[in-house]
Amino acid sequence: MTTTAATLADLDAARLLKGLRHTVGNTPLLAVHYTFDGDPRTLFVKSEQLNMTGSIKDRMALHILETAYREGTIRPGDTIAEATSGNTGISFSAIGRALGHPVRIFMPDWMSRERVDLIRSLGAEVVPVSAEQGGFLGSIRMSEEYAAGNEHVFLPRQFANEGNVRAHELTTGPEIWWQLRFQFRTPDAFVAGVGTGGTVMGVGRFLRRVAPAVKVYPLEPAESPTLRTGSKVGRHRIQGISDEFIPHILDLSALDAVVDASDGDAVLMAQQLAGRLGLGVGISSGANFIGAVKVQQELGRDAVVVTVFPDDNKKYLSTALLQDEPVQEHFLTPRIRLTGYEAFKRVCHTCCDLEDCTQKLPHGA
Ligand SMILES: Cc1ncc(COP(=O)(O)O)c(C=O)c1O
């Protein structure tokens, strides 16, 4: 490509990226009201299922691609290759194709049918990786082998890329802070299930800067306590979290205690969120809600506890989410009754950079 053509292509990418920014983030914060053993309480939840492709991963994909364009580590026409258990693949496919890139996704072959079809429908190629080929770790290895020595392949490396944490430090964290400040509240705790750890690390880093006493809890499936044991143990059904290893970008020493949620409890909670409140969210959203209920139990019924709904329910229609789930004695969902929610979307309108606003009072509040 000649210099002039490259410059024109860069300008095109800058214009496209600017437009895409309006489709990602700035999601509503929900005040979800519920009773626990009959006692009324409220949790705050960021509605990440309302992002462009229906998941929180759009924030990370957009930020990493914007940074790569700014730093010149991706060129127009380069192939984007990534190992992912689903949502990241969907985000890079949609945003990558919008920017004109071929996209190749390496994915364990046991992920839900909907995830594979969604990625293919977005014009990307899916490379299924079997358990014999190494499953999730095999997907990462194969994506790295594919990129090795090929300067026309861009590898986002979500598990190791600091840009993943920065995406949430720059957007999700400040949005949560300001949406709470407009309600004259400050957070006491943030809880999030760990896939790459980008959400919990990035939001935690921002909130700790503006509210140093805030507690930040990573969450994992009770059936597969990888964070607590340091290695892959057991099996679970909460797709998107707990992927066989502790990700590079996760620093457990910077976080509070690991919280867990049983996968069956998470399924029942997600079913209740959809069935009672019309919030069509995925299984990890149910797990995050259970985790937030546990943290509020510990900190006190009036504690301002925040979590996220990472994705919507459309990728799980063929999974346990739509099946009868047996209740076990230790589950919390039977003690929880969802009673309603309010949604807030107000963020700072007087500055262009939310991060700069952190020391100011809510404008016009
Ligand atoms: C459904 C779902 N929930 C939770 C997460 C965890 O988010 P993070 O990777 O930021 O830790 C993911 C990540 O892919 C996900 O797909």
Short mmCIF file of C-alpha atoms and ligand atoms in Angstrom, two decimals:
data_model
loop_
_atom_site.label_atom_id
_atom_site.label_comp_id
_atom_site.label_asym_id
_atom_site.label_seq_id
_atom_site.Cartn_x
_atom_site.Cartn_y
_atom_site.Cartn_z
CA MET A 1 0.00 0.00 0.00
CA THR A 2 1.35 3.51 -0.83
CA THR A 3 1.74 6.11 1.92
CA THR A 4 -1.22 8.14 0.60
CA ALA A 5 -3.49 5.09 0.43
CA ALA A 6 -2.41 4.05 3.93
CA THR A 7 -3.14 7.52 5.29
CA LEU A 8 -6.57 7.55 3.66
CA ALA A 9 -7.32 4.10 5.08
CA ASP A 10 -6.22 5.33 8.54
CA LEU A 11 -8.54 8.33 8.26
CA ASP A 12 -11.35 6.00 7.30
CA ALA A 13 -10.62 3.80 10.33
CA ALA A 14 -10.56 6.86 12.62
CA ARG A 15 -13.97 7.93 11.31
CA LEU A 16 -15.39 4.41 11.66
CA LEU A 17 -13.99 4.01 15.19
CA LYS A 18 -15.51 7.35 16.24
CA GLY A 19 -18.92 6.18 15.03
CA LEU A 20 -18.58 2.79 16.73
CA ARG A 21 -17.95 4.51 20.05
CA HIS A 22 -21.64 5.52 20.07
CA THR A 23 -22.70 1.87 19.93
CA VAL A 24 -20.57 0.65 22.86
CA GLY A 25 -20.78 1.57 26.55
CA ASN A 26 -22.84 4.27 28.28
CA THR A 27 -25.19 1.48 29.36
CA PRO A 28 -27.87 2.06 32.02
CA LEU A 29 -27.26 1.32 35.68
CA LEU A 30 -30.16 -0.58 37.24
CA ALA A 31 -31.30 -0.35 40.85
CA VAL A 32 -32.69 -3.88 41.23
CA HIS A 33 -35.06 -4.24 44.18
CA TYR A 34 -35.49 -7.61 45.86
CA THR A 35 -36.37 -9.23 49.14
CA PHE A 36 -34.11 -11.69 50.95
CA ASP A 37 -36.11 -13.89 53.31
CA GLY A 38 -38.77 -11.17 53.05
CA ASP A 39 -36.41 -8.27 53.92
CA PRO A 40 -36.39 -5.52 51.18
CA ARG A 41 -32.99 -4.61 49.63
CA THR A 42 -31.45 -3.06 46.50
CA LEU A 43 -28.44 -3.95 44.34
CA PHE A 44 -26.96 -1.84 41.52
CA VAL A 45 -26.24 -3.57 38.23
CA LYS A 46 -24.63 -2.29 35.03
CA SER A 47 -26.69 -3.49 32.06
CA GLU A 48 -23.88 -4.65 29.80
CA GLN A 49 -26.20 -6.87 27.77
CA LEU A 50 -27.25 -3.65 26.03
CA ASN A 51 -23.91 -3.13 24.26
CA MET A 52 -23.68 -3.36 20.45
CA THR A 53 -23.33 -7.16 20.25
CA GLY A 54 -25.06 -7.92 23.56
CA SER A 55 -22.04 -8.19 25.82
CA ILE A 56 -19.52 -6.29 27.93
CA LYS A 57 -16.73 -7.55 25.62
CA ASP A 58 -17.52 -4.83 23.07
CA ARG A 59 -15.82 -2.33 25.39
CA MET A 60 -12.59 -4.31 25.44
CA ALA A 61 -12.60 -5.08 21.70
CA LEU A 62 -13.21 -1.46 20.72
CA HIS A 63 -10.58 -0.11 23.12
CA ILE A 64 -7.92 -2.62 22.02
CA LEU A 65 -8.56 -1.90 18.31
CA GLU A 66 -8.57 1.89 18.88
CA THR A 67 -5.26 1.61 20.72
CA ALA A 68 -3.80 -0.63 18.02
CA TYR A 69 -4.73 1.89 15.31
CA ARG A 70 -3.30 4.75 17.36
CA GLU A 71 -0.04 2.88 17.96
CA GLY A 72 0.17 1.48 14.42
CA THR A 73 0.22 -2.17 15.54
CA ILE A 74 -2.70 -2.98 13.23
CA ARG A 75 -2.93 -1.96 9.58
CA PRO A 76 -6.05 -1.83 7.39
CA GLY A 77 -6.72 -5.30 5.99
CA ASP A 78 -4.80 -7.21 8.68
CA THR A 79 -6.49 -10.38 9.98
CA ILE A 80 -7.67 -10.22 13.61
CA ALA A 81 -7.07 -13.61 15.30
CA GLU A 82 -8.15 -14.38 18.86
CA ALA A 83 -8.74 -17.30 21.24
CA THR A 84 -12.07 -16.91 23.02
CA SER A 85 -14.88 -18.85 24.63
CA GLY A 86 -17.44 -16.76 22.75
CA ASN A 87 -18.35 -13.19 23.58
CA THR A 88 -14.94 -11.79 22.71
CA GLY A 89 -15.15 -13.56 19.37
CA ILE A 90 -18.54 -12.01 18.69
CA SER A 91 -17.24 -8.53 19.62
CA PHE A 92 -14.06 -8.75 17.53
CA SER A 93 -16.05 -10.19 14.63
CA ALA A 94 -18.61 -7.37 14.61
CA ILE A 95 -16.20 -4.52 15.27
CA GLY A 96 -13.42 -6.06 13.16
CA ARG A 97 -15.73 -6.55 10.16
CA ALA A 98 -17.12 -3.01 10.61
CA LEU A 99 -13.51 -1.82 10.19
CA GLY A 100 -13.01 -4.09 7.17
CA HIS A 101 -10.75 -6.76 8.79
CA PRO A 102 -10.93 -10.52 8.18
CA VAL A 103 -11.46 -12.21 11.58
CA ARG A 104 -10.40 -15.72 12.68
CA ILE A 105 -11.63 -17.07 16.03
CA PHE A 106 -10.09 -20.10 17.83
CA MET A 107 -12.66 -21.57 20.20
CA PRO A 108 -13.17 -24.74 22.31
CA ASP A 109 -15.63 -26.96 20.42
CA TRP A 110 -18.00 -27.39 23.39
CA MET A 111 -19.24 -23.78 23.42
CA SER A 112 -22.95 -23.21 22.72
CA ARG A 113 -24.17 -23.60 19.11
CA GLU A 114 -25.52 -20.02 19.19
CA ARG A 115 -22.06 -18.59 19.86
CA VAL A 116 -20.49 -20.38 16.90
CA ASP A 117 -23.37 -19.43 14.56
CA LEU A 118 -23.31 -15.80 15.70
CA ILE A 119 -19.59 -15.49 14.99
CA ARG A 120 -20.00 -17.10 11.56
CA SER A 121 -23.00 -14.90 10.78
CA LEU A 122 -20.77 -11.88 11.40
CA GLY A 123 -18.45 -12.93 8.59
CA ALA A 124 -15.70 -14.42 10.75
CA GLU A 125 -14.08 -17.84 10.49
CA VAL A 126 -14.36 -20.18 13.51
CA VAL A 127 -11.55 -22.68 14.20
CA PRO A 128 -13.00 -25.28 16.63
CA VAL A 129 -10.46 -26.67 19.13
CA SER A 130 -11.19 -30.03 20.78
CA ALA A 131 -10.30 -31.11 24.32
CA GLU A 132 -7.62 -33.40 22.77
CA GLN A 133 -6.08 -30.34 21.05
CA GLY A 134 -5.86 -28.62 24.41
CA GLY A 135 -9.29 -26.95 24.81
CA PHE A 136 -9.00 -23.37 25.93
CA LEU A 137 -5.24 -23.36 26.41
CA GLY A 138 -4.94 -25.10 23.03
CA SER A 139 -6.99 -22.29 21.45
CA ILE A 140 -4.55 -19.72 22.81
CA ARG A 141 -1.55 -21.72 21.61
CA MET A 142 -3.05 -22.23 18.14
CA SER A 143 -3.89 -18.52 17.74
CA GLU A 144 -0.30 -17.65 18.68
CA GLU A 145 1.12 -20.19 16.23
CA TYR A 146 -1.10 -18.75 13.50
CA ALA A 147 0.13 -15.21 14.21
CA ALA A 148 3.81 -16.12 14.62
CA GLY A 149 5.88 -14.67 11.86
CA ASN A 150 2.88 -13.23 10.00
CA GLU A 151 3.01 -9.44 10.18
CA HIS A 152 -0.50 -9.18 8.70
CA VAL A 153 -2.14 -10.88 11.71
CA PHE A 154 -3.19 -8.81 14.73
CA LEU A 155 -3.52 -10.80 17.96
CA PRO A 156 -5.42 -8.88 20.68
CA ARG A 157 -4.44 -11.43 23.43
CA GLN A 158 -7.33 -10.51 25.76
CA PHE A 159 -5.95 -12.60 28.66
CA ALA A 160 -2.63 -10.74 28.71
CA ASN A 161 -3.44 -7.34 27.16
CA GLU A 162 -3.48 -4.46 29.69
CA GLY A 163 -5.81 -2.69 27.23
CA ASN A 164 -8.52 -5.09 28.44
CA VAL A 165 -8.20 -3.68 31.98
CA ARG A 166 -7.83 -0.10 30.69
CA ALA A 167 -11.10 -0.40 28.73
CA HIS A 168 -12.99 -0.85 32.00
CA GLU A 169 -10.85 1.60 33.94
CA LEU A 170 -11.66 4.27 31.34
CA THR A 171 -15.34 3.51 30.68
CA THR A 172 -17.23 0.98 32.88
CA GLY A 173 -15.71 2.22 36.15
CA PRO A 174 -16.33 5.97 35.59
CA GLU A 175 -19.85 5.28 34.29
CA ILE A 176 -20.72 3.30 37.43
CA TRP A 177 -19.24 6.02 39.64
CA TRP A 178 -21.14 8.84 37.96
CA GLN A 179 -24.41 7.00 37.61
CA LEU A 180 -24.28 6.34 41.38
CA ARG A 181 -23.19 9.92 42.16
CA PHE A 182 -26.25 11.22 40.34
CA GLN A 183 -28.23 9.16 42.86
CA PHE A 184 -26.14 10.74 45.67
CA ARG A 185 -24.55 7.38 46.41
CA THR A 186 -21.02 5.99 46.47
CA PRO A 187 -20.21 2.30 46.05
CA ASP A 188 -19.21 0.13 49.01
CA ALA A 189 -18.38 -2.91 46.90
CA PHE A 190 -18.05 -4.21 43.33
CA VAL A 191 -18.38 -7.90 42.41
CA ALA A 192 -17.70 -9.50 39.00
CA GLY A 193 -17.16 -12.99 37.63
CA VAL A 194 -13.67 -13.54 36.24
CA GLY A 195 -13.16 -14.60 32.64
CA THR A 196 -10.07 -12.65 31.66
CA GLY A 197 -10.35 -10.53 34.81
CA GLY A 198 -10.55 -7.33 32.72
CA THR A 199 -13.84 -6.18 34.23
CA VAL A 200 -13.02 -6.74 37.90
CA MET A 201 -9.47 -5.35 37.59
CA GLY A 202 -10.39 -2.27 35.51
CA VAL A 203 -13.55 -1.25 37.37
CA GLY A 204 -11.82 -2.03 40.67
CA ARG A 205 -8.79 0.12 39.80
CA PHE A 206 -10.97 3.12 38.91
CA LEU A 207 -13.31 2.81 41.89
CA ARG A 208 -10.40 2.38 44.33
CA ARG A 209 -8.89 5.61 43.01
CA VAL A 210 -12.04 7.64 43.68
CA ALA A 211 -13.32 5.71 46.72
CA PRO A 212 -10.28 4.01 48.35
CA ALA A 213 -12.41 2.06 50.88
CA VAL A 214 -14.42 0.27 48.20
CA LYS A 215 -14.19 -3.53 48.29
CA VAL A 216 -13.60 -5.38 45.02
CA TYR A 217 -14.52 -9.06 44.83
CA PRO A 218 -13.70 -11.49 42.01
CA LEU A 219 -16.28 -14.25 41.54
CA GLU A 220 -15.93 -17.84 40.28
CA PRO A 221 -18.16 -20.93 40.02
CA ALA A 222 -18.38 -22.93 43.27
CA GLU A 223 -17.98 -26.14 41.21
CA SER A 224 -14.68 -24.99 39.66
CA PRO A 225 -12.63 -22.99 42.19
CA THR A 226 -9.66 -22.17 39.93
CA LEU A 227 -8.93 -18.83 41.63
CA ARG A 228 -8.87 -20.42 45.07
CA THR A 229 -6.86 -23.49 44.10
CA GLY A 230 -4.64 -22.02 41.38
CA SER A 231 -5.47 -24.70 38.81
CA LYS A 232 -8.33 -26.10 36.76
CA VAL A 233 -10.63 -28.23 38.94
CA GLY A 234 -14.14 -29.52 38.34
CA ARG A 235 -16.68 -28.55 35.68
CA HIS A 236 -19.30 -25.82 35.61
CA ARG A 237 -22.00 -24.35 33.38
CA ILE A 238 -21.36 -20.60 33.74
CA GLN A 239 -20.03 -19.88 30.24
CA GLY A 240 -17.70 -16.88 30.05
CA ILE A 241 -16.05 -17.23 33.45
CA SER A 242 -13.41 -19.57 34.91
CA ASP A 243 -11.48 -20.74 31.85
CA GLU A 244 -9.04 -23.38 33.14
CA PHE A 245 -6.29 -21.01 34.41
CA ILE A 246 -5.59 -17.73 36.23
CA PRO A 247 -5.30 -15.00 33.58
CA HIS A 248 -2.16 -12.82 33.39
CA ILE A 249 -4.04 -9.56 33.87
CA LEU A 250 -5.73 -10.75 37.07
CA ASP A 251 -3.86 -9.67 40.20
CA LEU A 252 -5.60 -11.40 43.10
CA SER A 253 -3.36 -9.60 45.60
CA ALA A 254 -5.01 -6.30 44.54
CA LEU A 255 -8.52 -7.67 45.21
CA ASP A 256 -10.65 -8.74 48.16
CA ALA A 257 -11.72 -12.34 48.87
CA VAL A 258 -12.98 -14.58 46.08
CA VAL A 259 -16.79 -15.00 46.14
CA ASP A 260 -18.46 -18.04 44.60
CA ALA A 261 -21.82 -18.94 43.10
CA SER A 262 -23.14 -22.41 42.26
CA ASP A 263 -23.92 -22.84 38.57
CA GLY A 264 -27.44 -24.17 39.30
CA ASP A 265 -28.13 -21.17 41.55
CA ALA A 266 -26.86 -18.87 38.76
CA VAL A 267 -29.20 -20.55 36.25
CA LEU A 268 -32.19 -20.15 38.60
CA MET A 269 -31.28 -16.51 39.27
CA ALA A 270 -30.95 -15.71 35.55
CA GLN A 271 -34.31 -17.42 34.98
CA GLN A 272 -35.87 -15.26 37.71
CA LEU A 273 -34.33 -12.05 36.27
CA ALA A 274 -35.92 -12.83 32.90
CA GLY A 275 -39.19 -14.33 34.15
CA ARG A 276 -39.99 -11.74 36.81
CA LEU A 277 -38.32 -8.55 35.58
CA GLY A 278 -38.03 -9.13 31.82
CA LEU A 279 -34.24 -8.85 32.01
CA GLY A 280 -33.05 -11.40 29.42
CA VAL A 281 -29.50 -12.02 30.66
CA GLY A 282 -26.98 -14.86 30.56
CA ILE A 283 -25.98 -17.37 33.25
CA SER A 284 -22.97 -15.35 34.46
CA SER A 285 -25.36 -12.45 35.16
CA GLY A 286 -27.27 -14.76 37.51
CA ALA A 287 -23.95 -15.73 39.13
CA ASN A 288 -22.94 -12.08 39.57
CA PHE A 289 -26.31 -11.26 41.15
CA ILE A 290 -25.94 -14.18 43.60
CA GLY A 291 -22.40 -12.98 44.41
CA ALA A 292 -23.64 -9.44 45.04
CA VAL A 293 -26.41 -10.75 47.35
CA LYS A 294 -23.74 -12.66 49.34
CA VAL A 295 -21.52 -9.57 49.64
CA GLN A 296 -24.46 -7.45 50.77
CA GLN A 297 -25.29 -10.09 53.39
CA GLU A 298 -21.76 -9.67 54.70
CA LEU A 299 -21.47 -5.85 54.50
CA GLY A 300 -24.99 -5.03 55.67
CA ARG A 301 -28.41 -4.74 54.03
CA ASP A 302 -27.93 -1.02 53.14
CA ALA A 303 -24.47 -1.45 51.58
CA VAL A 304 -24.22 -0.08 48.03
CA VAL A 305 -23.11 -3.19 46.15
CA VAL A 306 -22.57 -3.03 42.39
CA THR A 307 -22.19 -5.78 39.79
CA VAL A 308 -22.68 -6.27 36.04
CA PHE A 309 -24.92 -8.27 33.73
CA PRO A 310 -22.14 -9.24 31.24
CA ASP A 311 -24.37 -10.49 28.41
CA ASP A 312 -27.87 -11.24 27.16
CA ASN A 313 -29.66 -14.60 27.04
CA LYS A 314 -29.72 -15.13 23.28
CA LYS A 315 -26.57 -17.28 23.21
CA TYR A 316 -27.95 -19.69 25.82
CA LEU A 317 -31.31 -20.70 24.39
CA SER A 318 -30.08 -24.28 23.87
CA THR A 319 -28.48 -24.56 27.32
CA ALA A 320 -29.51 -25.16 30.94
CA LEU A 321 -30.85 -21.60 31.01
CA LEU A 322 -34.09 -22.75 29.41
CA GLN A 323 -34.36 -26.06 31.24
CA ASP A 324 -35.82 -27.01 34.62
CA GLU A 325 -33.08 -26.64 37.21
CA PRO A 326 -33.33 -28.70 40.43
CA VAL A 327 -33.13 -26.59 43.59
CA GLN A 328 -30.43 -27.56 46.08
CA GLU A 329 -30.55 -26.82 49.77
CA HIS A 330 -27.67 -24.31 49.80
CA PHE A 331 -29.02 -22.21 46.88
CA LEU A 332 -29.87 -18.56 47.56
CA THR A 333 -32.33 -18.01 44.69
CA PRO A 334 -35.30 -19.57 46.56
CA ARG A 335 -34.75 -16.98 49.35
CA ILE A 336 -34.63 -14.08 46.83
CA ARG A 337 -37.73 -12.49 45.35
CA LEU A 338 -37.13 -9.83 42.70
CA THR A 339 -39.66 -7.01 43.07
CA GLY A 340 -38.74 -4.44 40.39
CA TYR A 341 -36.03 -2.17 39.01
CA GLU A 342 -35.30 1.41 37.98
CA ALA A 343 -32.80 2.34 35.26
CA PHE A 344 -30.46 5.36 35.27
CA LYS A 345 -28.31 6.54 32.42
CA ARG A 346 -27.12 9.99 33.37
CA VAL A 347 -23.40 10.60 33.03
CA CYS A 348 -21.31 13.74 33.14
CA HIS A 349 -22.31 16.03 30.26
CA THR A 350 -19.98 18.95 30.85
CA CYS A 351 -16.66 17.19 30.18
CA CYS A 352 -15.59 14.96 27.33
CA ASP A 353 -13.44 12.72 29.52
CA LEU A 354 -15.32 11.06 32.38
CA GLU A 355 -12.07 10.21 34.12
CA ASP A 356 -11.27 13.90 34.54
CA CYS A 357 -14.50 14.44 36.44
CA THR A 358 -13.75 12.27 39.41
CA GLN A 359 -12.99 15.03 41.89
CA LYS A 360 -16.02 17.15 40.99
CA LEU A 361 -19.56 17.02 42.28
CA PRO A 362 -22.30 15.73 39.98
CA HIS A 363 -23.17 18.51 37.55
CA GLY A 364 -26.69 19.78 37.98
CA ALA A 365 -27.49 17.14 40.60
C1 LIG B 1 -20.75 -14.13 29.73
C2 LIG B 1 -19.53 -13.58 30.36
N1 LIG B 1 -19.55 -13.25 31.64
C3 LIG B 1 -18.46 -12.78 32.27
C4 LIG B 1 -17.27 -12.60 31.60
C5 LIG B 1 -16.04 -12.13 32.37
O1 LIG B 1 -15.54 -10.90 31.98
P1 LIG B 1 -13.98 -10.60 32.05
O2 LIG B 1 -13.35 -11.30 30.88
O3 LIG B 1 -13.88 -9.11 31.92
O4 LIG B 1 -13.44 -11.11 33.34
C6 LIG B 1 -17.22 -12.93 30.27
C7 LIG B 1 -15.97 -12.81 29.54
O5 LIG B 1 -15.86 -13.26 28.42
C8 LIG B 1 -18.38 -13.44 29.63
O6 LIG B 1 -18.35 -13.79 28.33
#
